[in-house]
Amino acid sequence: LLSIGYPGNQTGRYGTSWGSGMHTVPSALEFIWTEGCRIEGCCVRHTAESGIGFGAGCDSNKIIGCEFWDLGGNGVDIGHQGSMPNGIIKWGQDWPNTAMIPVGNECSNCYVHKIGQVYFDCCGIWAGNTAGAKISHNYVNDVPYSGICIGWQWNHNLASMKACTTSYNHIYNFGRRLTDGGGLYSLGNQPGTLEIGNHIHKG
């Protein structure tokens, strides 16, 4: 980050060009190869990074009833790829092997607000290159870009992203600095993914 600055691309991924290797904004709490953990009733605030990142090999973990407030990056990052070799990824790159795919992680009943205070392309909750993620009953507001972002492919190719559920979230006051996002931003081919009962509005 210090050597190239922050040429932002999307959701905390940055690099000097679309074709070059990209980096990921780190998370204050970053997990890899973690299974069956529960983070409940916690607050992550006043950090220039993202809040919590579930990376390679993270299976069946839960973030329940937490608050993410005044963060530089994303609130929650499911599929965080900072653990890739040398921390470098290609645009839309999937995991190099299936064992690394984060599976069955959950973020529910959380309050995510005033994030992306340093990196304006960040969102409240991001899930990409993950399977079976559950994002439900969260309040997401006061974000510079998108409220909740699902997916990380810019084509019709099948990847690890599938069978995720985004349900009954309340998303508002999004797009406060950037205008090309949405309350709920879905991307790529995601077999079995469901979006149910989300309440999205601007004010």
Tab-separated table of C-alpha atoms in Angstrom:
chain	number	residue	atom	x	y	z
A	1	LEU	CA	0.000	0.000	0.000
A	2	LEU	CA	2.788	2.411	0.841
A	3	SER	CA	4.768	1.608	-2.324
A	4	ILE	CA	1.955	2.199	-4.846
A	5	GLY	CA	-0.591	4.248	-2.922
A	6	TYR	CA	-4.233	3.206	-3.291
A	7	PRO	CA	-5.394	2.886	-6.922
A	8	GLY	CA	-8.777	1.517	-5.858
A	9	ASN	CA	-10.721	-1.006	-7.950
A	10	GLN	CA	-13.662	-2.337	-5.917
A	11	THR	CA	-14.500	-3.436	-2.355
A	12	GLY	CA	-11.022	-2.898	-0.959
A	13	ARG	CA	-9.108	-4.483	-3.832
A	14	TYR	CA	-6.436	-2.243	-5.294
A	15	GLY	CA	-3.635	-2.339	-7.850
A	16	THR	CA	-1.877	-0.238	-10.440
A	17	SER	CA	-3.910	-1.566	-13.399
A	18	TRP	CA	-6.751	-3.972	-14.207
A	19	GLY	CA	-4.333	-6.542	-15.599
A	20	SER	CA	-1.768	-6.375	-12.813
A	21	GLY	CA	-1.789	-8.231	-9.534
A	22	MET	CA	-4.047	-6.700	-6.911
A	23	HIS	CA	-3.893	-6.502	-3.153
A	24	THR	CA	-6.641	-6.583	-0.518
A	25	VAL	CA	-7.101	-4.090	2.297
A	26	PRO	CA	-6.369	-6.072	5.503
A	27	SER	CA	-8.908	-6.735	8.231
A	28	ALA	CA	-8.556	-5.906	11.918
A	29	LEU	CA	-9.551	-9.520	12.673
A	30	GLU	CA	-8.451	-11.848	9.902
A	31	PHE	CA	-9.060	-15.610	9.947
A	32	ILE	CA	-7.632	-18.386	7.765
A	33	TRP	CA	-8.165	-22.147	8.110
A	34	THR	CA	-10.622	-21.486	10.929
A	35	GLU	CA	-13.602	-23.748	11.524
A	36	GLY	CA	-16.668	-23.567	13.764
A	37	CYS	CA	-15.854	-20.319	15.570
A	38	ARG	CA	-18.502	-17.870	16.817
A	39	ILE	CA	-17.859	-14.134	17.164
A	40	GLU	CA	-20.774	-12.710	19.104
A	41	GLY	CA	-21.643	-9.363	20.695
A	42	CYS	CA	-18.363	-7.719	19.678
A	43	CYS	CA	-17.652	-4.229	18.363
A	44	VAL	CA	-14.969	-3.358	15.810
A	45	ARG	CA	-14.513	0.392	15.383
A	46	HIS	CA	-12.046	3.224	14.727
A	47	THR	CA	-9.647	1.316	12.485
A	48	ALA	CA	-8.394	2.212	9.003
A	49	GLU	CA	-8.793	-1.439	7.915
A	50	SER	CA	-11.797	-3.663	7.304
A	51	GLY	CA	-13.521	-5.230	10.299
A	52	ILE	CA	-13.531	-9.041	10.095
A	53	GLY	CA	-12.191	-11.131	7.197
A	54	PHE	CA	-12.824	-14.848	6.679
A	55	GLY	CA	-10.191	-16.135	4.256
A	56	ALA	CA	-8.835	-19.416	2.941
A	57	GLY	CA	-10.252	-22.579	4.519
A	58	CYS	CA	-12.711	-20.796	6.817
A	59	ASP	CA	-15.717	-23.081	7.319
A	60	SER	CA	-18.909	-22.794	9.390
A	61	ASN	CA	-17.943	-19.682	11.337
A	62	LYS	CA	-20.500	-17.167	12.629
A	63	ILE	CA	-20.529	-13.421	13.243
A	64	ILE	CA	-23.590	-12.761	15.396
A	65	GLY	CA	-24.907	-9.502	16.875
A	66	CYS	CA	-21.734	-7.469	16.319
A	67	GLU	CA	-21.265	-3.796	15.492
A	68	PHE	CA	-18.891	-2.470	12.823
A	69	TRP	CA	-18.497	1.274	12.987
A	70	ASP	CA	-16.099	3.957	11.716
A	71	LEU	CA	-13.906	1.648	9.633
A	72	GLY	CA	-11.592	2.461	6.753
A	73	GLY	CA	-12.543	-0.612	4.680
A	74	ASN	CA	-15.360	-3.157	4.497
A	75	GLY	CA	-17.333	-4.111	7.576
A	76	VAL	CA	-17.258	-7.881	6.967
A	77	ASP	CA	-15.248	-9.617	4.229
A	78	ILE	CA	-16.236	-13.266	3.542
A	79	GLY	CA	-13.791	-14.718	1.042
A	80	HIS	CA	-10.931	-12.419	2.016
A	81	GLN	CA	-7.955	-13.234	-0.226
A	82	GLY	CA	-5.123	-11.513	1.613
A	83	SER	CA	-3.769	-15.000	2.317
A	84	MET	CA	-3.091	-15.740	-1.361
A	85	PRO	CA	0.598	-16.269	-2.296
A	86	ASN	CA	2.429	-12.983	-1.738
A	87	GLY	CA	-0.956	-11.422	-0.936
A	88	ILE	CA	-1.483	-10.816	-4.681
A	89	ILE	CA	-4.616	-11.721	-6.637
A	90	LYS	CA	-5.771	-11.191	-10.210
A	91	TRP	CA	-9.003	-9.378	-10.999
A	92	GLY	CA	-11.841	-11.870	-10.354
A	93	GLN	CA	-9.395	-14.648	-9.434
A	94	ASP	CA	-10.851	-17.716	-7.746
A	95	TRP	CA	-9.087	-19.888	-5.176
A	96	PRO	CA	-6.337	-22.128	-6.618
A	97	ASN	CA	-7.796	-25.261	-4.977
A	98	THR	CA	-11.157	-26.236	-3.508
A	99	ALA	CA	-9.830	-26.745	0.025
A	100	MET	CA	-9.288	-22.985	0.277
A	101	ILE	CA	-12.923	-22.039	-0.483
A	102	PRO	CA	-14.647	-20.525	2.584
A	103	VAL	CA	-17.848	-22.551	3.111
A	104	GLY	CA	-20.938	-22.046	5.260
A	105	ASN	CA	-19.954	-18.844	7.061
A	106	GLU	CA	-22.610	-16.546	8.504
A	107	CYS	CA	-23.075	-12.865	9.349
A	108	SER	CA	-26.377	-12.093	11.040
A	109	ASN	CA	-28.051	-9.542	13.299
A	110	CYS	CA	-25.135	-7.118	12.971
A	111	TYR	CA	-25.123	-3.329	12.741
A	112	VAL	CA	-22.714	-2.106	10.049
A	113	HIS	CA	-22.437	1.652	9.619
A	114	LYS	CA	-20.043	4.451	8.739
A	115	ILE	CA	-17.555	2.203	6.963
A	116	GLY	CA	-15.318	2.917	3.960
A	117	GLN	CA	-14.092	6.087	5.626
A	118	VAL	CA	-10.620	5.718	4.083
A	119	TYR	CA	-11.285	3.525	1.014
A	120	PHE	CA	-14.481	4.775	-0.595
A	121	ASP	CA	-14.970	1.715	-2.825
A	122	CYS	CA	-15.683	-0.505	0.191
A	123	CYS	CA	-19.061	-1.879	1.259
A	124	GLY	CA	-20.828	-2.921	4.438
A	125	ILE	CA	-20.661	-6.687	3.907
A	126	TRP	CA	-18.789	-8.411	1.066
A	127	ALA	CA	-18.976	-12.079	0.071
A	128	GLY	CA	-17.032	-13.313	-2.934
A	129	ASN	CA	-15.513	-16.645	-3.943
A	130	THR	CA	-17.378	-18.388	-1.146
A	131	ALA	CA	-20.042	-21.087	-0.923
A	132	GLY	CA	-23.065	-21.340	1.339
A	133	ALA	CA	-22.599	-17.978	3.048
A	134	LYS	CA	-25.594	-16.660	5.010
A	135	ILE	CA	-26.051	-12.897	5.396
A	136	SER	CA	-29.275	-12.133	7.236
A	137	HIS	CA	-31.090	-9.650	9.468
A	138	ASN	CA	-28.292	-7.076	9.381
A	139	TYR	CA	-28.646	-3.296	9.462
A	140	VAL	CA	-26.281	-1.653	6.975
A	141	ASN	CA	-26.226	2.122	6.533
A	142	ASP	CA	-24.038	5.173	5.928
A	143	VAL	CA	-21.691	3.559	3.398
A	144	PRO	CA	-19.820	5.306	0.550
A	145	TYR	CA	-20.425	2.594	-2.064
A	146	SER	CA	-22.685	-0.499	-1.895
A	147	GLY	CA	-24.460	-1.868	1.147
A	148	ILE	CA	-23.948	-5.613	0.595
A	149	CYS	CA	-21.877	-7.029	-2.302
A	150	ILE	CA	-22.255	-10.650	-3.421
A	151	GLY	CA	-19.965	-12.223	-6.050
A	152	TRP	CA	-16.578	-11.627	-7.675
A	153	GLN	CA	-16.817	-12.693	-11.327
A	154	TRP	CA	-17.312	-10.484	-14.411
A	155	ASN	CA	-18.388	-13.283	-16.751
A	156	HIS	CA	-20.659	-16.346	-16.913
A	157	ASN	CA	-17.983	-18.822	-15.874
A	158	LEU	CA	-18.685	-21.071	-12.915
A	159	ALA	CA	-16.500	-20.419	-9.880
A	160	SER	CA	-16.613	-21.219	-6.180
A	161	MET	CA	-19.387	-18.667	-5.572
A	162	LYS	CA	-22.664	-20.558	-5.061
A	163	ALA	CA	-25.615	-21.261	-2.772
A	164	CYS	CA	-25.342	-18.064	-0.747
A	165	THR	CA	-28.366	-16.491	0.952
A	166	THR	CA	-28.884	-12.776	1.536
A	167	SER	CA	-32.122	-12.351	3.471
A	168	TYR	CA	-34.088	-9.830	5.526
A	169	ASN	CA	-31.358	-7.201	5.684
A	170	HIS	CA	-32.192	-3.508	6.092
A	171	ILE	CA	-29.900	-1.491	3.805
A	172	TYR	CA	-30.067	2.291	3.472
A	173	ASN	CA	-28.002	5.463	3.014
A	174	PHE	CA	-25.644	3.722	0.593
A	175	GLY	CA	-23.766	5.308	-2.322
A	176	ARG	CA	-22.865	8.372	-0.300
A	177	ARG	CA	-19.631	8.993	-2.265
A	178	LEU	CA	-19.681	6.667	-5.301
A	179	THR	CA	-22.672	6.244	-7.580
A	180	ASP	CA	-22.049	2.985	-9.457
A	181	GLY	CA	-23.069	0.620	-6.661
A	182	GLY	CA	-26.336	-0.438	-5.092
A	183	GLY	CA	-27.996	-1.431	-1.864
A	184	LEU	CA	-27.515	-5.082	-2.781
A	185	TYR	CA	-24.910	-5.582	-5.539
A	186	SER	CA	-24.811	-9.062	-7.100
A	187	LEU	CA	-22.169	-10.146	-9.583
A	188	GLY	CA	-21.397	-13.228	-11.667
A	189	ASN	CA	-22.783	-16.739	-12.018
A	190	GLN	CA	-23.962	-17.973	-8.600
A	191	PRO	CA	-25.933	-21.240	-8.788
A	192	GLY	CA	-28.349	-21.665	-5.898
A	193	THR	CA	-27.900	-18.169	-4.494
A	194	LEU	CA	-31.037	-16.597	-2.964
A	195	GLU	CA	-31.928	-12.985	-2.138
A	196	ILE	CA	-35.065	-12.826	-0.009
A	197	GLY	CA	-36.974	-10.100	1.855
A	198	ASN	CA	-34.292	-7.394	1.899
A	199	HIS	CA	-35.490	-3.853	2.609
A	200	ILE	CA	-33.452	-1.330	0.582
A	201	HIS	CA	-33.919	2.439	0.411
A	202	LYS	CA	-31.799	5.561	0.058
A	203	GLY	CA	-32.825	7.714	3.017
